[in-house]
Tab-separated table of C-alpha atoms in Angstrom:
chain	number	residue	atom	x	y	z
V	271	MET	CA	-8.467	-30.738	-1.342
V	272	PRO	CA	-8.321	-28.417	-4.398
V	273	SER	CA	-6.644	-29.835	-7.525
V	274	PRO	CA	-3.370	-28.254	-8.787
V	275	LEU	CA	-5.147	-27.262	-12.012
V	276	TYR	CA	-7.873	-25.388	-10.086
V	277	LEU	CA	-5.224	-23.722	-7.863
V	278	ALA	CA	-3.236	-22.630	-10.918
V	279	ALA	CA	-6.402	-21.172	-12.512
V	280	ALA	CA	-7.303	-19.342	-9.298
V	281	VAL	CA	-3.762	-17.855	-9.176
V	282	ALA	CA	-3.910	-16.885	-12.868
V	283	VAL	CA	-7.341	-15.215	-12.540
V	284	SER	CA	-6.272	-13.278	-9.409
V	285	ALA	CA	-3.024	-12.175	-11.058
V	286	ALA	CA	-4.742	-11.035	-14.256
V	287	VAL	CA	-7.395	-8.968	-12.444
V	288	THR	CA	-4.820	-7.438	-10.097
V	289	TRP	CA	-2.381	-6.517	-12.852
V	290	GLY	CA	-5.196	-5.035	-14.936
V	291	LEU	CA	-6.254	-2.789	-12.036
V	292	ARG	CA	-2.670	-1.628	-11.603
V	293	ALA	CA	-1.772	-1.081	-15.279
V	294	LEU	CA	-4.881	0.024	-17.130
V	295	PRO	CA	-5.515	3.274	-15.196
V	296	PHE	CA	-2.208	4.621	-16.513
V	297	ALA	CA	-3.680	4.546	-20.056
V	298	VAL	CA	-6.514	6.778	-18.811
V	299	VAL	CA	-4.518	8.945	-16.414
V	300	THR	CA	-1.412	9.751	-18.441
V	301	PRO	CA	-3.196	12.038	-20.951
V	302	LEU	CA	-4.830	13.825	-18.012
V	303	ARG	CA	-1.611	14.388	-16.029
V	304	ARG	CA	-1.680	18.137	-16.680
V	305	SER	CA	-5.172	18.540	-15.327
V	306	ALA	CA	-5.211	20.667	-12.176
V	307	VAL	CA	-7.762	18.451	-10.444
V	308	LEU	CA	-5.642	15.303	-10.918
V	309	GLN	CA	-2.607	17.147	-9.549
V	310	TYR	CA	-4.639	18.153	-6.557
V	311	LEU	CA	-5.673	14.548	-6.055
V	312	ALA	CA	-2.126	13.290	-6.396
V	313	VAL	CA	-0.949	15.672	-3.655
V	314	GLN	CA	-3.896	15.247	-1.291
V	315	MET	CA	-4.486	11.498	-1.513
V	316	PRO	CA	-1.341	9.719	-0.167
V	317	VAL	CA	-1.857	10.626	3.503
V	318	GLY	CA	-5.542	9.667	3.351
V	319	ILE	CA	-4.944	6.373	1.534
V	320	MET	CA	-2.250	5.372	4.029
V	321	LEU	CA	-4.548	6.238	6.928
V	322	ILE	CA	-7.392	4.189	5.405
V	323	LEU	CA	-5.030	1.208	4.941
V	324	ALA	CA	-3.853	1.540	8.559
V	325	LEU	CA	-7.443	1.664	9.832
V	326	TYR	CA	-8.334	-1.279	7.590
V	327	THR	CA	-5.626	-3.481	9.140
V	328	LEU	CA	-7.314	-2.799	12.523
V	329	ARG	CA	-10.807	-3.697	11.311
V	330	ASP	CA	-11.033	-6.909	13.382
V	331	VAL	CA	-10.216	-5.137	16.652
V	332	ARG	CA	-13.457	-4.701	18.622
V	333	PRO	CA	-13.166	-1.600	20.846
V	334	THR	CA	-15.724	-3.018	23.346
V	335	ASP	CA	-13.618	-6.176	23.975
V	336	TRP	CA	-11.133	-4.117	25.957
V	337	PRO	CA	-8.774	-6.783	27.378
V	338	ALA	CA	-8.052	-8.045	23.866
V	339	VAL	CA	-7.607	-4.451	22.637
V	340	VAL	CA	-4.777	-3.629	25.099
V	341	PRO	CA	-1.855	-5.212	23.119
V	342	THR	CA	-3.000	-3.513	19.870
V	343	ALA	CA	-3.587	-0.157	21.576
V	344	LEU	CA	-0.169	-0.198	23.293
V	345	ALA	CA	1.627	-1.308	20.101
V	346	LEU	CA	-0.189	1.412	18.161
V	347	ALA	CA	0.896	4.028	20.680
V	348	ALA	CA	4.447	2.649	20.428
V	349	ALA	CA	4.433	2.886	16.639
V	350	ILE	CA	3.226	6.506	16.688
V	351	GLY	CA	5.470	7.534	19.613
V	352	LEU	CA	8.585	5.895	18.195
V	353	HIS	CA	8.057	7.363	14.763
V	354	LEU	CA	7.355	10.913	16.027
V	355	ARG	CA	10.509	10.711	18.148
V	356	THR	CA	13.009	8.814	15.925
V	357	ARG	CA	11.642	9.475	12.411
V	358	ASN	CA	13.210	6.107	11.635
V	359	ALA	CA	10.707	3.711	10.039
V	360	VAL	CA	12.872	0.657	10.769
V	361	ILE	CA	12.965	1.371	14.526
V	362	SER	CA	9.230	2.253	14.603
V	363	VAL	CA	8.001	-0.853	12.715
V	364	LEU	CA	10.354	-3.274	14.456
V	365	GLY	CA	9.767	-1.833	17.946
V	366	ALA	CA	5.965	-1.776	17.676
V	367	THR	CA	5.769	-5.247	16.131
V	368	THR	CA	8.081	-6.772	18.773
V	369	LEU	CA	5.910	-5.197	21.494
V	370	HIS	CA	2.782	-6.577	19.864
V	371	VAL	CA	4.171	-10.109	19.510
V	372	VAL	CA	5.376	-10.115	23.167
V	373	LEU	CA	2.050	-8.680	24.481
V	374	SER	CA	-0.247	-10.920	22.428
V	375	THR	CA	1.818	-13.959	23.545
V	376	PHE	CA	1.899	-13.137	27.260
V	377	TRP	CA	-1.191	-10.954	27.788
V	378	PRO	CA	-3.922	-13.005	29.507
V	379	HIS	CA	-7.107	-12.986	27.435
P	69	MET	CA	31.575	4.100	-20.125
P	70	ILE	CA	30.631	0.602	-19.095
P	71	GLY	CA	32.370	1.145	-15.771
P	72	LYS	CA	30.366	4.323	-15.151
P	73	GLN	CA	27.121	2.545	-16.035
P	74	ALA	CA	27.942	-0.250	-13.633
P	75	GLU	CA	28.716	2.309	-10.945
P	76	GLY	CA	25.352	3.999	-11.474
P	77	ALA	CA	23.603	0.628	-11.397
P	78	SER	CA	25.169	-0.419	-8.136
P	79	ARG	CA	24.325	2.990	-6.655
P	80	ASP	CA	20.666	2.522	-7.628
P	81	PHE	CA	20.748	-0.982	-6.156
P	82	ALA	CA	22.231	0.239	-2.852
P	83	ALA	CA	19.796	3.175	-2.693
P	84	ALA	CA	16.827	0.838	-3.301
P	85	ALA	CA	18.033	-1.495	-0.524
P	86	ALA	CA	18.055	1.500	1.863
P	87	ASP	CA	14.703	2.813	0.578
P	88	THR	CA	13.004	-0.509	1.242
P	89	ALA	CA	14.547	-1.429	4.611
P	90	SER	CA	11.478	-0.424	6.666
P	91	VAL	CA	9.044	-2.006	4.200
P	92	GLY	CA	11.097	-5.206	4.273
P	93	LEU	CA	10.853	-5.335	8.055
P	94	SER	CA	7.080	-5.593	7.766
P	95	LEU	CA	6.807	-7.549	4.519
P	96	PHE	CA	9.204	-10.339	5.510
P	97	PRO	CA	7.518	-11.324	8.813
P	98	LEU	CA	4.107	-10.912	7.181
P	99	GLY	CA	5.317	-13.208	4.364
P	100	ILE	CA	6.367	-15.730	6.997
P	101	SER	CA	2.873	-15.768	8.515
P	102	PHE	CA	1.382	-16.124	5.022
P	103	GLY	CA	3.698	-19.064	4.272
P	104	ILE	CA	2.771	-20.791	7.507
P	105	LEU	CA	-0.903	-20.280	6.675
P	106	VAL	CA	-0.414	-21.843	3.197
P	107	VAL	CA	0.858	-25.047	4.763
P	108	HIS	CA	-1.838	-24.955	7.465
P	109	THR	CA	-4.502	-24.614	4.746
P	110	GLY	CA	-3.256	-27.986	3.451
P	111	LEU	CA	-1.434	-26.829	0.302
P	112	ASP	CA	2.056	-27.959	-0.672
P	113	TRP	CA	4.751	-25.521	0.565
P	114	TRP	CA	5.686	-24.419	-2.969
P	115	TRP	CA	2.295	-22.791	-3.456
P	116	ALA	CA	3.563	-20.055	-1.101
P	117	PRO	CA	6.231	-18.761	-3.541
P	118	VAL	CA	3.784	-19.299	-6.453
P	119	PHE	CA	1.015	-17.199	-4.776
P	120	THR	CA	3.380	-14.441	-3.668
P	121	ALA	CA	5.379	-14.268	-6.936
P	122	VAL	CA	2.474	-14.506	-9.427
P	123	VAL	CA	-0.481	-12.819	-7.697
P	124	TYR	CA	1.631	-10.433	-5.578
P	125	ALA	CA	-1.196	-8.692	-3.733
P	126	GLY	CA	-0.851	-9.356	0.009
P	127	SER	CA	-4.359	-8.788	1.335
P	128	LEU	CA	-5.900	-10.687	-1.631
P	129	GLU	CA	-3.533	-13.608	-1.126
P	130	PHE	CA	-4.648	-14.030	2.522
P	131	LEU	CA	-8.282	-14.034	1.327
P	132	LEU	CA	-7.490	-16.326	-1.589
P	133	LEU	CA	-6.278	-19.063	0.745
P	134	GLY	CA	-9.710	-19.276	2.350
P	135	LEU	CA	-11.403	-19.149	-1.071
P	136	VAL	CA	-9.382	-21.944	-2.703
P	137	ALA	CA	-9.680	-24.125	0.421
P	138	THR	CA	-13.442	-24.300	-0.223
P	139	VAL	CA	-12.991	-24.528	-4.051
P	140	THR	CA	-14.831	-21.234	-4.692
P	141	PRO	CA	-15.836	-20.739	-8.362
P	142	LEU	CA	-13.285	-18.796	-10.456
P	143	GLY	CA	-15.821	-16.067	-11.299
P	144	GLN	CA	-16.265	-15.316	-7.623
P	145	ILE	CA	-12.521	-15.249	-7.148
P	146	ALA	CA	-12.242	-12.728	-10.001
P	147	VAL	CA	-14.891	-10.480	-8.395
P	148	THR	CA	-13.118	-10.717	-5.015
P	149	ALA	CA	-9.775	-9.805	-6.652
P	150	LEU	CA	-11.470	-6.835	-8.365
P	151	LEU	CA	-13.047	-5.464	-5.187
P	152	VAL	CA	-10.045	-6.042	-2.883
P	153	ASN	CA	-7.603	-4.463	-5.316
P	154	LEU	CA	-9.847	-1.710	-6.684
P	155	ARG	CA	-7.857	0.790	-4.619
P	156	HIS	CA	-4.879	0.277	-6.955
P	157	VAL	CA	-6.576	2.294	-9.708
P	158	PHE	CA	-5.853	5.398	-7.598
P	159	TYR	CA	-2.117	4.750	-7.592
P	160	ALA	CA	-1.784	5.701	-11.289
P	161	LEU	CA	-2.438	9.308	-10.269
P	162	SER	CA	0.982	9.872	-8.819
P	163	PHE	CA	3.212	6.810	-9.316
P	164	PRO	CA	6.210	7.991	-11.391
P	165	LEU	CA	5.794	5.377	-14.152
P	166	SER	CA	7.018	7.776	-16.823
P	167	ARG	CA	10.457	7.605	-15.123
P	168	VAL	CA	10.697	3.885	-16.032
P	169	ARG	CA	11.620	2.894	-19.583
P	170	PRO	CA	8.930	0.934	-21.546
P	171	PRO	CA	10.185	-2.662	-21.074
P	172	GLY	CA	10.462	-2.128	-17.350
P	173	ARG	CA	6.968	-0.653	-17.162
P	174	VAL	CA	5.481	-4.134	-17.511
P	175	TYR	CA	7.013	-5.062	-14.190
P	176	ALA	CA	6.562	-1.607	-12.626
P	177	THR	CA	2.787	-1.825	-13.119
P	178	PHE	CA	2.639	-5.494	-12.113
P	179	ALA	CA	4.513	-4.766	-8.832
P	180	LEU	CA	2.644	-1.519	-8.021
P	181	THR	CA	1.585	-2.590	-4.492
P	182	ASP	CA	0.487	-0.426	-1.554
P	183	GLU	CA	4.064	-0.425	-0.301
P	184	ALA	CA	5.603	0.454	-3.667
P	185	TYR	CA	3.088	3.277	-4.051
P	186	ALA	CA	3.726	4.457	-0.501
P	187	LEU	CA	7.508	4.570	-1.027
P	188	THR	CA	7.095	6.908	-4.027
P	189	ALA	CA	4.177	8.930	-2.588
P	190	GLY	CA	4.550	12.458	-1.309
P	191	GLY	CA	7.163	13.310	-3.909
P	192	ARG	CA	9.847	11.255	-2.175
P	193	ALA	CA	10.747	9.586	-5.499
P	194	ARG	CA	11.034	12.863	-7.393
P	195	SER	CA	14.747	12.408	-8.037
P	196	TRP	CA	14.782	8.608	-8.384
P	197	SER	CA	15.901	7.036	-11.646
P	198	GLY	CA	13.774	4.415	-13.404
P	199	ALA	CA	16.308	1.750	-12.352
P	200	ARG	CA	16.045	2.782	-8.683
P	201	ILE	CA	12.240	2.519	-8.852
P	202	LEU	CA	12.433	-0.965	-10.409
P	203	TRP	CA	15.050	-2.127	-7.860
P	204	MET	CA	12.802	-0.792	-5.078
P	205	GLN	CA	9.904	-2.889	-6.417
P	206	LEU	CA	12.078	-5.974	-6.890
P	207	PHE	CA	13.334	-5.651	-3.294
P	208	CYS	CA	9.751	-5.376	-1.980
P	209	GLN	CA	8.647	-8.472	-3.868
P	210	GLY	CA	11.792	-10.278	-2.790
P	211	TYR	CA	11.010	-9.703	0.931
P	212	TRP	CA	7.447	-10.921	0.375
P	213	VAL	CA	8.257	-14.052	-1.680
P	214	GLY	CA	11.262	-14.794	0.518
P	215	GLY	CA	9.280	-14.483	3.735
P	216	ALA	CA	6.432	-16.668	2.398
P	217	THR	CA	8.872	-19.365	1.279
P	218	VAL	CA	10.669	-19.399	4.617
P	219	GLY	CA	7.322	-19.455	6.450
P	220	ALA	CA	5.964	-22.316	4.334
P	221	LEU	CA	9.094	-24.388	4.849
P	222	ALA	CA	9.170	-23.667	8.602
P	223	GLY	CA	5.400	-24.140	8.832
P	224	SER	CA	5.683	-27.701	7.538
P	225	LEU	CA	8.039	-28.385	10.446
P	226	ILE	CA	6.306	-26.597	13.367
P	227	PRO	CA	2.746	-27.501	14.321
P	228	PHE	CA	1.626	-24.122	15.796
P	229	THR	CA	0.823	-20.698	14.325
P	230	LEU	CA	2.612	-17.491	15.331
P	231	HIS	CA	0.499	-14.660	16.717
P	232	GLY	CA	1.034	-10.920	16.612
P	233	LEU	CA	3.370	-10.722	13.564
P	234	ASP	CA	0.578	-9.307	11.428
P	235	PHE	CA	0.849	-6.046	13.429
P	236	ALA	CA	3.909	-5.269	11.276
P	237	LEU	CA	1.562	-4.240	8.454
P	238	THR	CA	-0.405	-1.919	10.753
P	239	ALA	CA	2.842	-0.386	12.065
P	240	LEU	CA	4.067	0.124	8.476
P	241	PHE	CA	0.929	1.941	7.394
P	242	VAL	CA	0.948	4.096	10.591
P	243	VAL	CA	4.553	5.069	9.861
P	244	LEU	CA	3.707	5.816	6.192
P	245	THR	CA	0.714	7.932	7.293
P	246	ILE	CA	2.963	10.014	9.566
P	247	ASP	CA	5.530	10.414	6.805
P	248	ALA	CA	2.855	11.454	4.286
P	249	TRP	CA	1.472	13.862	6.885
P	250	ARG	CA	4.921	15.464	7.333
P	251	ALA	CA	5.108	16.065	3.573
P	252	GLN	CA	1.866	18.112	3.501
P	253	ARG	CA	0.707	18.922	7.074
P	254	ASP	CA	-2.796	19.460	5.804
P	255	LEU	CA	-5.427	18.361	8.378
P	256	PRO	CA	-8.575	18.099	6.182
P	257	ALA	CA	-7.130	15.259	4.050
P	258	PRO	CA	-6.677	12.717	6.885
P	259	LEU	CA	-9.956	13.896	8.490
P	260	LEU	CA	-11.812	13.224	5.204
P	261	ALA	CA	-10.127	9.804	4.992
P	262	ALA	CA	-11.086	8.896	8.559
P	263	ALA	CA	-14.679	10.043	7.966
P	264	GLY	CA	-14.811	8.081	4.696
P	265	PHE	CA	-13.569	4.998	6.496
P	266	ALA	CA	-16.119	5.379	9.310
P	267	VAL	CA	-19.009	5.764	6.853
P	268	ALA	CA	-17.798	2.816	4.729
P	269	ALA	CA	-17.430	0.588	7.818
P	270	LEU	CA	-20.987	1.429	8.886
P	271	LEU	CA	-22.693	1.195	5.512
P	272	VAL	CA	-20.741	-1.470	3.546
P	273	PRO	CA	-18.840	-3.577	6.091
P	274	GLY	CA	-18.086	-6.188	3.401
P	275	GLN	CA	-16.328	-3.723	1.089
P	276	VAL	CA	-14.733	-1.236	3.449
P	277	LEU	CA	-11.529	-0.658	1.495
P	278	PRO	CA	-12.828	0.346	-1.988
P	279	ALA	CA	-15.817	2.150	-0.429
P	280	ALA	CA	-13.629	4.168	1.940
P	281	MET	CA	-11.248	5.115	-0.845
P	282	ALA	CA	-14.123	6.126	-3.160
P	283	LEU	CA	-15.702	8.255	-0.411
P	284	PHE	CA	-12.339	9.856	0.383
P	285	THR	CA	-11.773	10.656	-3.329
P	286	VAL	CA	-15.249	12.225	-3.560
P	287	GLY	CA	-14.466	14.249	-0.431
P	288	VAL	CA	-11.163	15.526	-1.816
P	289	LEU	CA	-12.850	16.397	-5.139
P	290	ALA	CA	-15.627	18.265	-3.304
P	291	ARG	CA	-13.026	20.177	-1.331
P	292	TYR	CA	-11.242	21.037	-4.570
P	293	ALA	CA	-14.511	22.315	-6.092
P	294	LEU	CA	-15.233	24.418	-3.010
P	295	ARG	CA	-11.752	25.943	-2.990
P	296	ARG	CA	-11.922	26.703	-6.701
P	297	ARG	CA	-15.236	28.481	-6.189
P	298	ALA	CA	-13.791	30.476	-3.311
P	299	LEU	CA	-10.609	31.391	-5.180
P	300	ALA	CA	-12.121	32.036	-8.641
P	301	PRO	CA	-13.203	35.691	-8.106
P	302	ALA	CA	-9.858	36.690	-6.576
P	303	PHE	CA	-7.741	35.013	-9.228
P	304	GLY	CA	-10.064	35.547	-12.161
P	305	ASP	CA	-9.228	32.122	-13.595
P	306	ARG	CA	-12.029	29.805	-14.396
P	307	ASP	CA	-10.031	27.026	-15.972
P	308	GLY	CA	-7.319	25.309	-13.965
P	309	HIS	CA	-6.487	23.078	-16.899
P	310	ASP	CA	-4.523	25.690	-18.789
P	311	HIS	CA	-1.804	26.412	-16.278
P	312	PRO	CA	1.528	25.501	-17.789
P	313	VAL	CA	3.049	22.922	-15.486
P	314	PRO	CA	6.082	20.895	-16.487
P	315	THR	CA	5.744	17.798	-14.249
P	316	PRO	CA	2.885	17.176	-11.839
P	317	ALA	CA	5.010	15.645	-9.104
P	318	ALA	CA	7.526	18.486	-9.011
P	319	SER	CA	5.143	21.415	-9.326
P	320	ALA	CA	1.906	20.376	-7.654
P	321	ALA	CA	2.936	20.840	-4.040
P	322	PRO	CA	4.413	24.354	-4.184
P	323	ALA	CA	1.713	25.542	-6.594
P	324	LEU	CA	-0.973	24.330	-4.237
P	325	SER	CA	0.531	25.674	-1.081
P	326	ALA	CA	1.025	29.065	-2.752
P	327	ARG	CA	-2.676	29.060	-3.624
P	328	GLU	CA	-3.576	28.046	-0.143
P	329	ARG	CA	-1.996	31.116	1.446
C-alpha cells in the first residue's frame, strides 16, 4: 500500500510535467504565430489529432476477436450515424454510450 | 457599469455551460469510472478529487493508478507523464491563449486538455471572450472532478465495476472528428492522421499517441512543402513568412482555401 507522502509526490510530479508540456510551448510558439507554416499546421491539425485520439481510445479492441468487437462496432456506427444526422453532440455521445453500456452488459462473450 | 459587467459575466457563464454540455456528458461518466477505479485500487476515496483536480490529465491519471499501486519510482512516473502528455505541445499552435488576460493564463494553460483544445479548435472560439474560455475550462474540470468524486464515493459502497462507460470518450472524439471535418472538409489531413496512427501502432506500440502525432505533423509539414513548391512559380512568392496577417485563427482558413483553388 503506497504511503500518502509517496502518492502526493507522484501527483506533484505528474502535475508539474503535464503543466509544463501545456504551458511552455506557448513561449516558443507565440513569436512564431505569424509564420505561414504554423498557420497551416493550426488549420490542418485539429481533425487529424481528434481522429488519432479516437483511434487511440479503441487501441484495446482486437479486430480478430469478433464477438467482443460487436458492441464497440455498433456503438461506433451509432455515434457516427447519430452525429451525421442530428449534428447534436449531446445526442450522439449519450446515444452511443448508452448503446455500448447496454450491449457490453447483455452481449454474450 | 457594474450591472453591465455582471450581465456580460453571466452571459459568458451561460455560454460556457452550453459549449461544454457534450463534453460534460462524456467527462462525467468517465470521471465516475475513474473514481470507482481509485477505490478499487485500494486508495482512500479522497485521492480521486486530488488526482483529478491537481494532475488533470485523464489518460495519464488512469495509467498513474496502476503505477502508484506498484510504487513505481518517481523518475519513471515523470517519464510516463512526459510521453503520455507530449501531444499537448501541439495545442499551443491554435489555442486562443492571447484572448485570456495574464492572471487567467496560468489556469488556461494548466487546464488545456484534449477536450478544452477540441472545443476551441477549428476556429469555433474565434469570437469567444477570455472569460468564456476560462469558464469553459472550469466547467470541463468540474465535470471531471465531480464525476471522479461521485464515482469514488459510490465505489466504496458498491462491490462491482461498471463496464462500457469508457466508450463515452471514444464517442466524444468521434463527434469532435466529424465537427473538425465539417470545418475544413479536407480529406488528406484525416488520411495522413490515420496512416500515422497505423504506422505508430505497428512500429512503437508502447508509445502510439506521441508517435502518431509526430508522424502526422511530419506528414502535414511535408504536404505544406510540396504545395509551396507547386504554387511558388505561379505566385512568384518564395517566402510565406512576410504575408501580412492580423490574427492566425481568423485569417488562416480563408487564406488557405483561396490558395487551394
